[in-house]
mmCIF file of C-alpha atoms in Angstrom:
data_model
loop_
_atom_site.group_PDB
_atom_site.id
_atom_site.type_symbol
_atom_site.label_atom_id
_atom_site.label_comp_id
_atom_site.label_asym_id
_atom_site.label_seq_id
_atom_site.Cartn_x
_atom_site.Cartn_y
_atom_site.Cartn_z
ATOM 1 C CA SER X 22 178.267 263.273 163.135
ATOM 2 C CA ASP X 23 180.565 261.254 160.901
ATOM 3 C CA ALA X 24 182.411 263.688 158.662
ATOM 4 C CA GLY X 25 183.354 260.840 156.301
ATOM 5 C CA ALA X 26 179.795 259.784 155.532
ATOM 6 C CA PRO X 27 178.967 262.450 152.935
ATOM 7 C CA VAL X 28 182.152 261.677 150.983
ATOM 8 C CA SER X 29 181.286 257.969 151.017
ATOM 9 C CA VAL X 30 177.769 258.718 149.737
ATOM 10 C CA GLU X 31 179.185 260.956 147.003
ATOM 11 C CA ILE X 32 181.596 258.229 145.892
ATOM 12 C CA GLU X 33 178.752 255.679 145.749
ATOM 13 C CA GLN X 34 176.657 258.117 143.697
ATOM 14 C CA LEU X 35 179.583 258.765 141.348
ATOM 15 C CA GLU X 36 180.146 255.021 140.880
ATOM 16 C CA ALA X 37 176.432 254.553 140.173
ATOM 17 C CA MET X 38 176.577 257.342 137.577
ATOM 18 C CA ARG X 39 179.639 255.796 135.952
ATOM 19 C CA ALA X 40 177.932 252.387 135.815
ATOM 20 C CA ALA X 41 174.834 253.940 134.227
ATOM 21 C CA ALA X 42 177.015 255.777 131.687
ATOM 22 C CA ARG X 43 178.829 252.527 130.788
ATOM 23 C CA GLN X 44 175.497 250.741 130.407
ATOM 24 C CA ALA X 45 174.146 253.517 128.178
ATOM 25 C CA ASP X 46 177.319 253.521 126.085
ATOM 26 C CA GLY X 47 177.076 249.738 125.704
ATOM 27 C CA LEU X 48 173.482 249.999 124.542
ATOM 28 C CA ILE X 49 174.406 252.713 122.035
ATOM 29 C CA GLN X 50 177.193 250.493 120.654
ATOM 30 C CA ASP X 51 174.728 247.579 120.444
ATOM 31 C CA LEU X 52 172.171 249.672 118.579
ATOM 32 C CA GLN X 53 174.857 250.806 116.117
ATOM 33 C CA ASP X 54 175.832 247.168 115.542
ATOM 34 C CA VAL X 55 172.171 246.193 115.074
ATOM 35 C CA SER X 56 171.773 248.941 112.465
ATOM 36 C CA ARG X 57 174.894 247.805 110.604
ATOM 37 C CA ILE X 58 173.804 244.160 110.671
ATOM 38 C CA ALA X 59 170.242 244.955 109.562
ATOM 39 C CA THR X 60 171.516 247.004 106.602
ATOM 40 C CA GLY X 61 174.329 244.618 105.667
ATOM 41 C CA ARG X 62 177.021 247.162 106.593
ATOM 42 C CA LEU X 63 178.735 245.298 109.437
ATOM 43 C CA ARG X 64 182.390 244.885 108.533
ATOM 44 C CA VAL X 65 184.957 242.732 110.277
ATOM 45 C CA ASP X 66 188.722 243.032 109.984
ATOM 46 C CA ALA X 67 189.402 239.313 109.693
ATOM 47 C CA ARG X 68 193.058 238.340 109.843
ATOM 48 C CA GLU X 69 194.941 235.104 110.293
ATOM 49 C CA VAL X 70 195.172 234.569 114.052
ATOM 50 C CA ALA X 71 195.714 231.851 116.639
ATOM 51 C CA ILE X 72 192.389 231.544 118.441
ATOM 52 C CA ASP X 73 193.880 229.867 121.535
ATOM 53 C CA ALA X 74 195.312 233.015 123.155
ATOM 54 C CA ALA X 75 192.273 235.195 122.380
ATOM 55 C CA LEU X 76 189.948 232.541 123.774
ATOM 56 C CA ARG X 77 191.893 232.022 127.007
ATOM 57 C CA GLN X 78 192.287 235.775 127.519
ATOM 58 C CA THR X 79 188.526 236.300 127.204
ATOM 59 C CA VAL X 80 187.655 233.453 129.572
ATOM 60 C CA GLU X 81 190.174 234.712 132.169
ATOM 61 C CA LEU X 82 188.359 238.064 132.251
ATOM 62 C CA PHE X 83 185.293 236.242 133.579
ATOM 63 C CA ASP X 84 187.091 234.245 136.303
ATOM 64 C CA PRO X 85 186.181 236.751 139.078
ATOM 65 C CA THR X 86 182.541 236.949 137.940
ATOM 66 C CA ALA X 87 182.214 233.168 137.837
ATOM 67 C CA GLU X 88 183.886 232.826 141.231
ATOM 68 C CA ALA X 89 181.540 235.420 142.757
ATOM 69 C CA ALA X 90 178.588 233.465 141.316
ATOM 70 C CA ASP X 91 179.972 230.199 142.805
ATOM 71 C CA LEU X 92 180.480 228.661 139.353
ATOM 72 C CA GLU X 93 183.291 226.578 137.935
ATOM 73 C CA LEU X 94 184.609 228.203 134.732
ATOM 74 C CA THR X 95 186.893 226.009 132.639
ATOM 75 C CA VAL X 96 188.459 226.157 129.195
ATOM 76 C CA ASP X 97 189.767 223.310 127.042
ATOM 77 C CA VAL X 98 191.457 224.128 123.746
ATOM 78 C CA ALA X 99 192.494 221.233 121.517
ATOM 79 C CA PRO X 100 196.251 221.221 120.910
ATOM 80 C CA GLY X 101 197.628 222.227 117.531
ATOM 81 C CA LEU X 102 194.600 224.136 116.285
ATOM 82 C CA PRO X 103 195.179 225.818 112.922
ATOM 83 C CA HIS X 104 194.938 229.576 112.628
ATOM 84 C CA VAL X 105 191.523 231.056 111.829
ATOM 85 C CA LEU X 106 190.399 234.127 109.955
ATOM 86 C CA ALA X 107 189.021 236.393 112.657
ATOM 87 C CA ASP X 108 188.593 239.937 113.893
ATOM 88 C CA VAL X 109 189.782 239.219 117.444
ATOM 89 C CA PRO X 110 187.966 242.089 119.252
ATOM 90 C CA ARG X 111 184.719 241.103 117.518
ATOM 91 C CA ILE X 112 185.143 237.417 118.384
ATOM 92 C CA GLN X 113 185.901 238.396 121.983
ATOM 93 C CA GLN X 114 182.705 240.486 121.944
ATOM 94 C CA VAL X 115 180.713 237.395 120.916
ATOM 95 C CA LEU X 116 182.425 235.158 123.477
ATOM 96 C CA SER X 117 181.860 237.752 126.180
ATOM 97 C CA ASN X 118 178.167 237.847 125.377
ATOM 98 C CA LEU X 119 177.907 234.060 125.540
ATOM 99 C CA LEU X 120 179.848 233.942 128.820
ATOM 100 C CA VAL X 121 177.721 236.700 130.400
ATOM 101 C CA ASN X 122 174.570 234.759 129.524
ATOM 102 C CA ALA X 123 175.963 231.418 130.708
ATOM 103 C CA ILE X 124 177.092 232.859 134.041
ATOM 104 C CA LYS X 125 173.885 234.848 134.522
ATOM 105 C CA PHE X 126 171.583 231.860 134.034
ATOM 106 C CA THR X 127 173.619 229.075 135.656
ATOM 107 C CA PRO X 128 172.689 228.439 139.315
ATOM 108 C CA PRO X 129 175.392 228.503 142.034
ATOM 109 C CA GLY X 130 177.449 225.336 142.119
ATOM 110 C CA GLY X 131 177.109 224.928 138.352
ATOM 111 C CA ARG X 132 179.680 224.881 135.588
ATOM 112 C CA VAL X 133 180.473 226.891 132.464
ATOM 113 C CA HIS X 134 182.861 225.102 130.105
ATOM 114 C CA VAL X 135 184.466 226.572 126.979
ATOM 115 C CA THR X 136 185.999 224.325 124.329
ATOM 116 C CA ALA X 137 187.674 224.849 120.981
ATOM 117 C CA ALA X 138 188.308 222.079 118.455
ATOM 118 C CA LEU X 139 188.655 221.513 114.733
ATOM 119 C CA ASP X 140 185.524 220.288 112.971
ATOM 120 C CA ASP X 141 185.523 216.876 111.239
ATOM 121 C CA ALA X 142 186.136 218.383 107.798
ATOM 122 C CA GLY X 143 189.047 220.490 109.019
ATOM 123 C CA ALA X 144 187.491 223.649 107.574
ATOM 124 C CA TYR X 145 186.316 225.381 110.765
ATOM 125 C CA VAL X 146 187.369 225.764 114.376
ATOM 126 C CA ARG X 147 184.327 225.281 116.602
ATOM 127 C CA VAL X 148 184.183 227.191 119.901
ATOM 128 C CA THR X 149 181.487 226.065 122.348
ATOM 129 C CA VAL X 150 180.254 227.731 125.528
ATOM 130 C CA CYS X 151 178.380 225.106 127.512
ATOM 131 C CA ASP X 152 176.557 225.650 130.812
ATOM 132 C CA THR X 153 174.603 223.679 133.389
ATOM 133 C CA GLY X 154 171.820 226.266 133.566
ATOM 134 C CA PRO X 155 168.083 225.828 133.032
ATOM 135 C CA GLY X 156 168.315 225.230 129.298
ATOM 136 C CA ILE X 157 165.983 226.688 126.714
ATOM 137 C CA ALA X 158 162.459 225.543 125.888
ATOM 138 C CA PRO X 159 162.224 223.927 122.416
ATOM 139 C CA GLU X 160 159.632 226.467 121.258
ATOM 140 C CA ASP X 161 161.996 229.334 122.153
ATOM 141 C CA VAL X 162 165.064 228.032 120.287
ATOM 142 C CA PRO X 163 164.036 229.173 116.773
ATOM 143 C CA ARG X 164 163.644 232.770 118.011
ATOM 144 C CA LEU X 165 166.821 233.012 120.102
ATOM 145 C CA PHE X 166 168.812 234.948 117.518
ATOM 146 C CA GLU X 167 166.012 237.373 116.590
ATOM 147 C CA ARG X 168 166.427 241.065 117.281
ATOM 148 C CA TYR X 169 164.890 242.249 120.613
ATOM 149 C CA TRP X 170 163.455 238.812 121.404
ATOM 150 C CA GLN X 171 163.697 237.266 124.893
ATOM 151 C CA ALA X 172 162.116 234.158 126.305
ATOM 152 C CA PRO X 173 159.043 235.203 128.329
ATOM 153 C CA ARG X 174 160.479 233.852 131.592
ATOM 154 C CA LEU X 175 163.686 235.875 131.042
ATOM 155 C CA LEU X 176 162.047 239.290 130.598
ATOM 156 C CA ARG X 177 164.174 242.208 131.785
ATOM 157 C CA ALA X 178 167.262 239.974 131.647
ATOM 158 C CA GLY X 179 168.861 242.211 128.993
ATOM 159 C CA SER X 180 168.286 244.200 125.851
ATOM 160 C CA GLY X 181 167.453 241.227 123.644
ATOM 161 C CA LEU X 182 170.228 242.262 121.245
ATOM 162 C CA GLY X 183 173.220 240.159 122.294
ATOM 163 C CA LEU X 184 172.536 236.966 120.388
ATOM 164 C CA PHE X 185 171.301 238.856 117.318
ATOM 165 C CA ILE X 186 174.578 240.794 117.263
ATOM 166 C CA ALA X 187 176.613 237.633 117.913
ATOM 167 C CA LYS X 188 174.967 235.944 114.926
ATOM 168 C CA GLY X 189 175.635 238.978 112.718
ATOM 169 C CA ILE X 190 179.293 239.116 113.720
ATOM 170 C CA ILE X 191 179.901 235.399 113.181
ATOM 171 C CA GLU X 192 178.109 235.400 109.826
ATOM 172 C CA ALA X 193 180.220 238.395 108.754
ATOM 173 C CA HIS X 194 183.217 236.101 109.355
ATOM 174 C CA GLY X 195 181.734 233.450 107.065
ATOM 175 C CA GLY X 196 180.927 231.279 110.064
ATOM 176 C CA THR X 197 177.850 230.039 111.881
ATOM 177 C CA ILE X 198 176.440 230.058 115.421
ATOM 178 C CA ASP X 199 173.925 227.623 116.813
ATOM 179 C CA VAL X 200 172.669 226.151 120.066
ATOM 180 C CA GLN X 201 172.066 222.678 121.443
ATOM 181 C CA THR X 202 169.917 222.665 124.561
ATOM 182 C CA THR X 203 167.685 220.514 126.709
ATOM 183 C CA LEU X 204 165.254 222.168 129.083
ATOM 184 C CA GLY X 205 166.537 221.705 132.618
ATOM 185 C CA GLN X 206 169.943 220.455 131.464
ATOM 186 C CA GLY X 207 171.814 223.506 130.187
ATOM 187 C CA ALA X 208 172.716 224.950 126.819
ATOM 188 C CA ALA X 209 175.714 224.800 124.490
ATOM 189 C CA PHE X 210 176.264 227.679 122.075
ATOM 190 C CA THR X 211 178.738 226.889 119.294
ATOM 191 C CA LEU X 212 180.341 229.297 116.868
ATOM 192 C CA SER X 213 182.388 228.195 113.868
ATOM 193 C CA LEU X 214 185.257 230.218 112.420
ATOM 194 C CA PRO X 215 186.867 229.449 109.045
ATOM 195 C CA VAL X 216 190.371 228.045 109.081
ATOM 196 C CA ALA X 217 192.894 230.429 107.499
#
């Protein structure tokens, strides 16, 4: 018999338990955020920050995931962007959610592209996560940011909380989040953050 096999099995079981614990902890955090948003108690610690570094740092975290999914992940930040008023960990939470969704639903060989640019009025920096995935049906778009809602064809894809939380976080910053999508041609989620 292989004396190493039981140890290997135990390590796999331990890793599975750790993954389950992380997932449960994430859901608990999400539910706490949902409660705060629903009762108007979500607070953000918005400070004057350069969004460029925070954006690139977040995208880089997803490089291995995108590579494993055979996707091209790119980022393009307009030069000379003004500082924004933002709670960086909260903005990274929103970006992470958008990137997870984009990577999850984009078929192999596709592309996820992140951009940041100043809006025409110079009042907001607009960050867009664009993918070449299946897009979203027009009838589903109005419900995307509702709590616990998922498109019928995407059942069991997640908790149905991510976009609701993202909207709550961005609105707490005095910004907006919206989506442009064409069924079969991908989706582009854009969040706007106020210039400092």
